[in-house]
Coordinates of C-alpha atoms in Angstrom, one line a residue:
M1061 CA 0.0 0.0 0.0
T1062 CA 1.4 3.4 -1.0
T1063 CA 1.2 6.0 1.7
P1064 CA 0.7 9.8 1.1
Y1065 CA 4.2 10.3 2.3
S1066 CA 5.7 7.8 -0.2
R1067 CA 3.6 9.3 -3.0
R1068 CA 5.0 12.7 -2.2
A1069 CA 8.5 11.4 -2.0
Q1070 CA 8.1 9.6 -5.3
S1071 CA 6.7 12.8 -6.9
A1072 CA 9.6 14.8 -5.6
R1073 CA 12.1 12.3 -7.1
V1074 CA 10.3 12.6 -10.4
C1075 CA 10.4 16.4 -10.3
R1076 CA 14.1 16.4 -9.5
S1077 CA 14.7 13.9 -12.3
L1078 CA 12.8 16.1 -14.7
R1079 CA 14.6 19.2 -13.6
W1080 CA 18.0 17.5 -14.0
L1081 CA 17.0 16.2 -17.4
S1082 CA 15.9 19.7 -18.5
M1083 CA 19.2 21.2 -17.3
L1084 CA 21.1 18.6 -19.1
L1085 CA 19.2 19.2 -22.4
L1086 CA 19.7 23.0 -22.0
G1087 CA 23.4 22.5 -21.5
V1088 CA 23.6 20.4 -24.6
V1089 CA 21.8 23.1 -26.6
L1090 CA 24.0 25.9 -25.3
V1091 CA 27.2 23.9 -26.0
S1092 CA 25.9 23.1 -29.5
T1093 CA 25.0 26.7 -30.2
A1094 CA 28.4 27.9 -28.9
V1095 CA 30.3 25.4 -31.1
Q1096 CA 28.2 26.4 -34.2
A1097 CA 28.8 30.1 -33.4
A1098 CA 32.5 29.9 -32.8
P1099 CA 33.7 29.9 -36.4
A1100 CA 31.5 32.9 -37.3
A1101 CA 32.9 34.8 -34.3
E1102 CA 36.5 34.2 -35.4
K1103 CA 35.9 35.3 -38.9
A1104 CA 35.8 39.1 -39.1
P1105 CA 33.8 40.8 -41.9
I1106 CA 35.9 41.5 -45.0
S1107 CA 34.8 45.1 -44.9
S1108 CA 36.6 45.7 -41.6
T1109 CA 39.7 43.7 -42.6
I1110 CA 42.7 45.8 -43.7
A1111 CA 45.7 44.3 -45.6
V1112 CA 48.7 46.5 -45.0
I1113 CA 51.1 45.8 -47.8
G1114 CA 54.5 46.7 -46.4
A1115 CA 55.6 46.4 -42.8
G1116 CA 58.1 49.3 -42.6
D1117 CA 57.7 52.3 -40.4
M1118 CA 54.6 53.7 -42.2
G1119 CA 52.8 50.4 -42.5
Q1120 CA 53.4 49.6 -38.8
A1121 CA 52.3 53.1 -37.7
L1122 CA 49.0 52.9 -39.5
G1123 CA 48.4 49.2 -38.9
N1124 CA 49.0 49.5 -35.1
L1125 CA 46.4 52.4 -34.9
W1126 CA 43.8 50.6 -36.9
A1127 CA 44.3 47.4 -35.0
A1128 CA 43.7 49.3 -31.8
A1129 CA 40.6 50.9 -33.3
G1130 CA 39.0 47.5 -33.9
Y1131 CA 39.9 46.6 -37.5
R1132 CA 41.3 43.2 -38.3
V1133 CA 44.8 44.0 -39.6
I1134 CA 46.9 41.7 -41.7
F1135 CA 50.5 42.8 -42.4
A1136 CA 51.5 41.5 -45.8
T1137 CA 55.0 41.0 -47.2
R1138 CA 56.8 38.5 -49.3
H1139 CA 58.2 36.9 -46.1
P1140 CA 55.4 37.0 -43.5
D1141 CA 57.2 34.5 -41.3
T1142 CA 59.7 37.3 -40.4
L1143 CA 57.0 39.6 -39.0
G1144 CA 56.5 38.1 -35.5
D1145 CA 57.7 41.2 -33.7
V1146 CA 55.5 43.4 -35.9
V1147 CA 52.4 41.4 -35.2
E1148 CA 53.2 41.3 -31.5
R1149 CA 53.6 45.1 -31.3
A1150 CA 50.3 45.6 -33.1
G1151 CA 48.4 43.2 -30.9
H1152 CA 44.6 43.2 -31.0
G1153 CA 44.5 40.1 -33.2
A1154 CA 46.8 41.4 -35.9
R1155 CA 48.6 38.8 -38.0
A1156 CA 50.9 38.4 -41.0
A1157 CA 50.3 36.8 -44.3
T1158 CA 51.5 36.7 -47.9
V1159 CA 50.3 39.5 -50.1
A1160 CA 48.0 37.3 -52.1
D1161 CA 46.4 35.8 -49.0
A1162 CA 46.0 39.2 -47.3
I1163 CA 44.3 40.7 -50.4
E1164 CA 41.9 37.8 -50.6
Q1165 CA 40.8 38.2 -47.0
A1166 CA 40.6 42.0 -46.9
G1167 CA 38.1 44.6 -48.2
I1168 CA 40.6 47.4 -47.6
I1169 CA 44.1 47.4 -49.0
V1170 CA 46.8 49.8 -48.0
L1171 CA 50.0 50.4 -50.0
A1172 CA 52.9 51.3 -47.8
V1173 CA 55.8 50.4 -50.0
P1174 CA 58.5 52.2 -52.0
Y1175 CA 56.8 53.7 -55.0
A1176 CA 58.9 51.7 -57.4
A1177 CA 57.3 48.5 -56.1
E1178 CA 53.8 49.4 -57.2
P1179 CA 54.0 48.2 -60.8
A1180 CA 55.1 44.7 -59.8
I1181 CA 52.4 44.5 -57.1
A1182 CA 49.9 45.7 -59.7
R1183 CA 51.0 43.0 -62.2
A1184 CA 50.6 40.3 -59.6
H1185 CA 47.6 41.4 -57.7
A1186 CA 45.6 44.2 -59.4
V1187 CA 42.9 41.8 -60.7
A1188 CA 42.3 40.5 -57.1
M1189 CA 42.1 44.1 -55.8
K1190 CA 39.3 45.2 -58.2
N1191 CA 36.2 46.7 -56.4
K1192 CA 38.1 46.8 -53.1
V1193 CA 39.1 50.0 -51.3
L1194 CA 42.8 50.9 -52.0
V1195 CA 44.5 53.4 -49.8
D1196 CA 47.8 54.6 -51.4
V1197 CA 50.2 56.3 -48.9
D1198 CA 53.3 56.0 -51.2
N1199 CA 55.4 58.9 -52.5
A1200 CA 57.7 58.8 -55.6
F1201 CA 61.3 60.0 -55.2
E1202 CA 63.5 60.0 -58.3
H1203 CA 66.7 59.4 -56.3
R1204 CA 65.2 56.2 -54.9
D1205 CA 62.5 55.0 -57.3
G1206 CA 64.2 56.0 -60.6
K1207 CA 62.3 56.6 -63.9
I1208 CA 58.9 55.6 -62.6
A1209 CA 59.0 58.6 -60.3
T1210 CA 59.4 60.9 -63.3
K1211 CA 56.5 59.2 -65.1
A1212 CA 54.3 59.4 -62.1
E1213 CA 55.0 63.1 -61.3
A1214 CA 54.3 64.0 -65.0
V1215 CA 50.6 63.0 -64.6
G1216 CA 50.3 63.1 -60.8
E1217 CA 51.2 60.2 -58.5
A1218 CA 47.7 59.5 -57.5
I1219 CA 46.4 59.3 -61.0
Y1220 CA 49.4 57.1 -62.1
S1221 CA 48.8 54.7 -59.3
A1222 CA 45.1 54.5 -59.8
R1223 CA 45.7 53.6 -63.4
L1224 CA 48.0 50.8 -62.3
F1225 CA 45.2 49.5 -60.0
E1226 CA 42.3 50.0 -62.3
G1227 CA 38.9 49.1 -60.9
T1228 CA 39.8 49.9 -57.2
R1229 CA 38.0 52.4 -55.1
F1230 CA 41.1 54.5 -54.7
I1231 CA 42.0 56.8 -51.8
R1232 CA 45.1 59.0 -51.8
A1233 CA 45.9 59.9 -48.2
F1234 CA 48.5 59.9 -45.3
N1235 CA 51.4 60.5 -47.7
L1236 CA 52.0 64.0 -46.2
N1237 CA 52.4 62.4 -42.7
S1238 CA 55.7 60.9 -41.6
A1239 CA 55.5 57.6 -39.8
H1240 CA 56.8 59.1 -36.6
S1241 CA 54.2 61.9 -36.6
F1242 CA 51.3 59.6 -35.8
P1243 CA 50.1 59.3 -32.2
T1244 CA 50.3 56.1 -30.2
P1245 CA 46.9 54.3 -29.8
A1246 CA 46.7 55.7 -26.3
M1247 CA 47.0 59.3 -27.5
V1248 CA 44.5 59.1 -30.5
E1249 CA 41.8 61.0 -28.7
S1250 CA 44.0 64.0 -28.0
A1251 CA 45.7 64.1 -31.4
D1252 CA 45.4 67.2 -33.6
F1253 CA 46.6 67.0 -37.2
E1254 CA 45.0 67.2 -40.6
V1255 CA 45.1 64.5 -43.4
P1256 CA 44.2 65.8 -46.9
Y1257 CA 42.7 63.1 -49.1
T1258 CA 41.4 62.6 -52.6
V1259 CA 39.3 59.8 -54.2
N1260 CA 38.3 58.4 -57.5
D1261 CA 34.8 57.6 -56.3
D1262 CA 32.7 59.7 -53.9
S1263 CA 31.1 56.6 -52.4
V1264 CA 34.4 55.8 -50.7
R1265 CA 34.6 59.1 -48.8
P1266 CA 32.9 57.8 -45.6
M1267 CA 35.5 55.0 -45.5
A1268 CA 38.4 57.4 -46.1
E1269 CA 37.2 59.7 -43.3
A1270 CA 36.7 56.8 -40.9
L1271 CA 40.2 55.5 -41.5
I1272 CA 41.6 59.0 -41.0
H1273 CA 39.6 59.6 -37.8
D1274 CA 40.8 56.3 -36.4
T1275 CA 44.4 57.4 -36.6
G1276 CA 43.5 60.6 -34.7
G1277 CA 43.6 62.8 -37.8
T1278 CA 41.0 65.3 -39.2
P1279 CA 40.0 64.5 -42.8
V1280 CA 40.4 67.3 -45.3
Y1281 CA 38.6 66.5 -48.6
E1282 CA 40.4 67.8 -51.6
G1283 CA 38.2 66.3 -54.3
G1284 CA 39.2 64.0 -57.2
L1285 CA 42.6 62.5 -57.8
E1286 CA 43.6 65.3 -60.1
N1287 CA 43.7 67.6 -57.1
A1288 CA 46.4 65.5 -55.5
R1289 CA 49.1 66.8 -57.9
E1290 CA 50.8 68.7 -55.1
Y1291 CA 50.8 65.7 -52.7

């Protein structure tokens, strides 16, 4: 014969079992959801990924600031395995890759190389860069870059480079700033300097101004690339 007490005890055991089962099922669902979501969380949007081609002083100065501002920064050279110190200094998830791999993963490409290197980069990668944002910070110097500097200066460096990388959303900016003039990430909020820029497509202006703001600079729009003749 089952007493009221035993019935209540049995009912309590059933309730505890049901609660335990519910918690177990909830845990399985949460773990499953986390596992499924993990790859998506690790993969940053291509539109916020910046491939900095060149890891010299200028490339590092800009890349470090953008990494601290929340962009996913990839430093790209022919020998990415030598960039351990560069990546470590940038922090914030920055990494190194070959030029081809970095371009494939990024929506924003930054050229921070000697000007004479641009034609070779264009021959190898211009097709992969089409429709992407290309920020050119390079300056041409005849004593360093040779005849290409003379050719570029004849039509304007921005126009010459944009022709090399036809089909890109081209921004000419930062080339009036020395690498050592940029603030540290900790000093961005108090920085006070202007960055003139020109574009070949007005739709890219918001991106240009965001990139400039995130280095601590104040954007100064100068119009189309033909207006970059002096810089």
